[in-house]
Short mmCIF file of C-alpha atoms in Angstrom, two decimals:
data_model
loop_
_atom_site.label_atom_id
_atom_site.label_comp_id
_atom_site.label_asym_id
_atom_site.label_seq_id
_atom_site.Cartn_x
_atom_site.Cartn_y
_atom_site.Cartn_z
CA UNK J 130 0.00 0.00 0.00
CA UNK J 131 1.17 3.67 -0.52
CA UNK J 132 1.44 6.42 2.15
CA UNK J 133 1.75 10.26 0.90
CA UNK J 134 3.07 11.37 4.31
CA UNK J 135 3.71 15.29 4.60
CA UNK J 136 6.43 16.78 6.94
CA UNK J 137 6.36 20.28 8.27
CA UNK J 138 8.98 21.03 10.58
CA UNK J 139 11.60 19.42 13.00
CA UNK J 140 8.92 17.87 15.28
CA UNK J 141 6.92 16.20 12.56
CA UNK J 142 10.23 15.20 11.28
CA UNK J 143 10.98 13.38 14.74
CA UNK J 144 7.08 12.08 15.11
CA UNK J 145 6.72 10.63 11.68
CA UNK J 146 10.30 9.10 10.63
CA UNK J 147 9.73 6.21 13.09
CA UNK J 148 6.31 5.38 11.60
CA UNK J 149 7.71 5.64 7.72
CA UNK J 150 10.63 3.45 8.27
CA UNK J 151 7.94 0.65 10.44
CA UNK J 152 5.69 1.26 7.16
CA UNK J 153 8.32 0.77 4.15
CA UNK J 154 9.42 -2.09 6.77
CA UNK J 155 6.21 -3.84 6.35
CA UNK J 156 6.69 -3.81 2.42
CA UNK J 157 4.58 -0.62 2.09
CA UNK J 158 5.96 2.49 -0.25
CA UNK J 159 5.26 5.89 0.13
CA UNK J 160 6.16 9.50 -0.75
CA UNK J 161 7.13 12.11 1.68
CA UNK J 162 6.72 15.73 0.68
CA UNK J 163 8.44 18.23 2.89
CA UNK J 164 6.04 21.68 3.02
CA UNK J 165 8.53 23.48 5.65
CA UNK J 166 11.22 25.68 4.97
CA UNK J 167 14.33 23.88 2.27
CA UNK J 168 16.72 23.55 5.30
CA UNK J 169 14.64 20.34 6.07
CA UNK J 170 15.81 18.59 2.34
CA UNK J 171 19.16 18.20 3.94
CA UNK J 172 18.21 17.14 7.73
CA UNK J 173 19.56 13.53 8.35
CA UNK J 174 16.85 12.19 9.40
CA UNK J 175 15.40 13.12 6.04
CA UNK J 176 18.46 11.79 4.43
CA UNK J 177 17.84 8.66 6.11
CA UNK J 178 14.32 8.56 5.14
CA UNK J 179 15.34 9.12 1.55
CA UNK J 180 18.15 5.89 1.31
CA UNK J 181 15.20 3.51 1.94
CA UNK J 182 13.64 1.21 -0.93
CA UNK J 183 10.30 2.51 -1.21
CA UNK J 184 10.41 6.06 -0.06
CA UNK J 185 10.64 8.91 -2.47
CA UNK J 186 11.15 12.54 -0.59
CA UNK J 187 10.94 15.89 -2.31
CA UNK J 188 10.39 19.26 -1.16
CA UNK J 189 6.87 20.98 -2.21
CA UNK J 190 8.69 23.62 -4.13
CA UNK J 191 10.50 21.12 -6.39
CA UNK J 192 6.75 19.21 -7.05
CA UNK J 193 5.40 22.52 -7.90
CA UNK J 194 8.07 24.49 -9.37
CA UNK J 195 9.11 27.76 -8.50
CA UNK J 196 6.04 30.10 -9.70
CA UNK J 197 3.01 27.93 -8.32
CA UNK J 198 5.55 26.96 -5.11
CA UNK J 199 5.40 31.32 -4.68
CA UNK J 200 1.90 31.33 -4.92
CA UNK J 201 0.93 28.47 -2.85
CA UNK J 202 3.63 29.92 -0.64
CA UNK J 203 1.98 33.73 -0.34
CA UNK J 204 -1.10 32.30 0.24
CA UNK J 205 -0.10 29.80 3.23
CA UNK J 206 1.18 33.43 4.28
CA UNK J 207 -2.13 35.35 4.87
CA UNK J 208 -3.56 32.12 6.75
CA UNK J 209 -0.95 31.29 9.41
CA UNK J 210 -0.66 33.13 12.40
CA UNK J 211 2.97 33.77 11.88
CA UNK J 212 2.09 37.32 10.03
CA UNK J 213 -0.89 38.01 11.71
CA UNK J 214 0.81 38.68 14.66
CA UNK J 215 3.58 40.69 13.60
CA UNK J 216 3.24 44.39 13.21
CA UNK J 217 1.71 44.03 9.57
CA UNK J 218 -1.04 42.00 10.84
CA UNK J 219 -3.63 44.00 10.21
CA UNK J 220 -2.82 44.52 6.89
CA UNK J 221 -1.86 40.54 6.38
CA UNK J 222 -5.70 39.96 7.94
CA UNK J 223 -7.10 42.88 5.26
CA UNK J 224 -5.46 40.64 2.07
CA UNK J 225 -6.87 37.88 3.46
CA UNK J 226 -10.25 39.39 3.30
CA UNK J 227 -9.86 40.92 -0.10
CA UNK J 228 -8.43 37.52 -1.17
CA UNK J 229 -11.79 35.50 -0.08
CA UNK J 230 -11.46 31.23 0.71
CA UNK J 231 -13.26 31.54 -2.69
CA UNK J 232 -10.64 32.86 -4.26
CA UNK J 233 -8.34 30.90 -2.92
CA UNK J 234 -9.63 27.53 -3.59
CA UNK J 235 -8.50 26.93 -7.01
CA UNK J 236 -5.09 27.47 -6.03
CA UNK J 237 -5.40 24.78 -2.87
CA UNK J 238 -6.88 22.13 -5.74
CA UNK J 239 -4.36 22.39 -8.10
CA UNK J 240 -1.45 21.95 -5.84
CA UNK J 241 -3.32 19.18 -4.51
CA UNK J 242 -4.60 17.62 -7.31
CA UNK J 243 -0.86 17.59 -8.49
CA UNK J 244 0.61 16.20 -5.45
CA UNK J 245 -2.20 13.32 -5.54
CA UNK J 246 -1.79 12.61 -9.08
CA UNK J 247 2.04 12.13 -8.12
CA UNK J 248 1.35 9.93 -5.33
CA UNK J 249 -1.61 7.86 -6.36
CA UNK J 250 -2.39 6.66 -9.92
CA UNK J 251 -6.18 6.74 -10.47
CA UNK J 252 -7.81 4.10 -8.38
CA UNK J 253 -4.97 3.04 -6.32
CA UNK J 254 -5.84 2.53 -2.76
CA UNK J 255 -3.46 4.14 0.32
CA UNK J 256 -3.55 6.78 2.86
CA UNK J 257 -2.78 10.55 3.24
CA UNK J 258 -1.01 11.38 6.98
CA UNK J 259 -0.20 14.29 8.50
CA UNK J 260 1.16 15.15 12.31
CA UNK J 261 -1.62 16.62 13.87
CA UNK J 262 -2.59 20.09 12.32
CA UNK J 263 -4.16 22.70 14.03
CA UNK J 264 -5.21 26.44 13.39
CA UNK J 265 -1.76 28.21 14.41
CA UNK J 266 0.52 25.50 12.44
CA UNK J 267 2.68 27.08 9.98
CA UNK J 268 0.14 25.34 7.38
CA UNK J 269 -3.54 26.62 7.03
CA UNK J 270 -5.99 24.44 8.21
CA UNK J 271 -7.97 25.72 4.49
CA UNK J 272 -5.39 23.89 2.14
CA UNK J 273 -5.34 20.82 4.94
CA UNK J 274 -9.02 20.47 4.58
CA UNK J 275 -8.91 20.96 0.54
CA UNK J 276 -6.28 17.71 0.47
CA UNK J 277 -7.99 15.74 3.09
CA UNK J 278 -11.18 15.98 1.14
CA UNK J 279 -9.77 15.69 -2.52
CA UNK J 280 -7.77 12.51 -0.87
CA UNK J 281 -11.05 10.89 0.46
CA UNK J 282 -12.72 11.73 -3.26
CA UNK J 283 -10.01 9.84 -4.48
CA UNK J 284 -10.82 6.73 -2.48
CA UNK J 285 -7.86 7.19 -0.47
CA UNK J 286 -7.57 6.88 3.12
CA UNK J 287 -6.65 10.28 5.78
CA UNK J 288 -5.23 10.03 9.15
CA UNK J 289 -3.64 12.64 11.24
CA UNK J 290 -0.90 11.44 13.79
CA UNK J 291 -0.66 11.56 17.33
CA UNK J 292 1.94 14.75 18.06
CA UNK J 293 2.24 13.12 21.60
CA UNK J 294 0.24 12.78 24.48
CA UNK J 295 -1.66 15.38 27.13
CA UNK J 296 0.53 18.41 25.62
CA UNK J 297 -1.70 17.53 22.65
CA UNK J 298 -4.95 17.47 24.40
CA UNK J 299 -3.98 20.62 26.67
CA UNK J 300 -3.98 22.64 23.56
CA UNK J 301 -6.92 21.25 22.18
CA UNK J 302 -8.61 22.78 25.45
CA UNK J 303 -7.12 25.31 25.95
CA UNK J 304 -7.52 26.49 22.21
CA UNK J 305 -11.56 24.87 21.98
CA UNK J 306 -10.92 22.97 19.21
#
């Protein structure tokens, strides 16, 4: 079976590298696509990832190339909280507005329906992961949603990992989500 597992930043690096090498270990395959900053290409745990039979790594911007990798890239922008809180937020939070979820959409379905089409050929069965994703992750919950639910149209499966234990269920709380 093949995994599409997507990697985000050094915690997600040290969550998920056990569970790939216990899945390509089990005679699975699967693609890992890095969506945090190019540093991560050349992490060695990455490397490591990347020497095993049936694991294919790439970072998002070399899937996408480097104009829709800018776009998907300015748009991740206006959603995360990483702008929003600096001293431009309010004008970050404004272009968000004038650049509607509407808008946006097309953009989160093409870069999905790319990185799908990459992963799984039509009809083949396997499962989308992420580490646990919430609405101040460096990735917007909008394009997170858009994959999950083209990946489920597709017949393939979703799962979002554990990111450990009561830390994780603290924030849930504390955040109401």
């Amino acid at each position: 079976m093949k995994a599409l597992f997507f990697l985000r930043h050094y915690n997600d690096i040290d969550h998920i590298t056990p569970v790939i090498t216990a899945w390509v270990e089990a005679g699975h395959t699967c693609d890992v696509v890095l969506i945090g900053a190019g540093k991560f290409r050349h992490d060695f745990r990455v490397s490591y990832l990347a020497s095993l039979e049936g694991v294919r790594v790439a970072h998002i911007r070399e899937l996408l190339g480097g104009w829709l990798y800018g776009t998907w890239r300015l748009q991740m922008l206006l959603l995360t909280g990483n702008l929003r809180r600096s001293f431009i937020g309010p004008l970050v939070s404004r272009l968000a507005e004038i650049h509607s979820a509407e808008r946006r959409k097309p953009l989160w379905q093409k870069v999905t329906r790319i990185l799908l089409a990459r992963s799984f050929k039509d009809g083949e069965q396997g499962v989308l992961a992420f580490d646990w994703i919430e609405r101040n992750s460096v990735i917007a919950t909008e394009w997170v949603e858009t994959i999950v639910s083209m990946a489920r149209d597709r017949g393939v499966g979703t799962v979002s990992l554990p990111h450990g234990d009561s830390p994780h269920a603290n924030q849930l709380i504390r955040r109401g989500e």
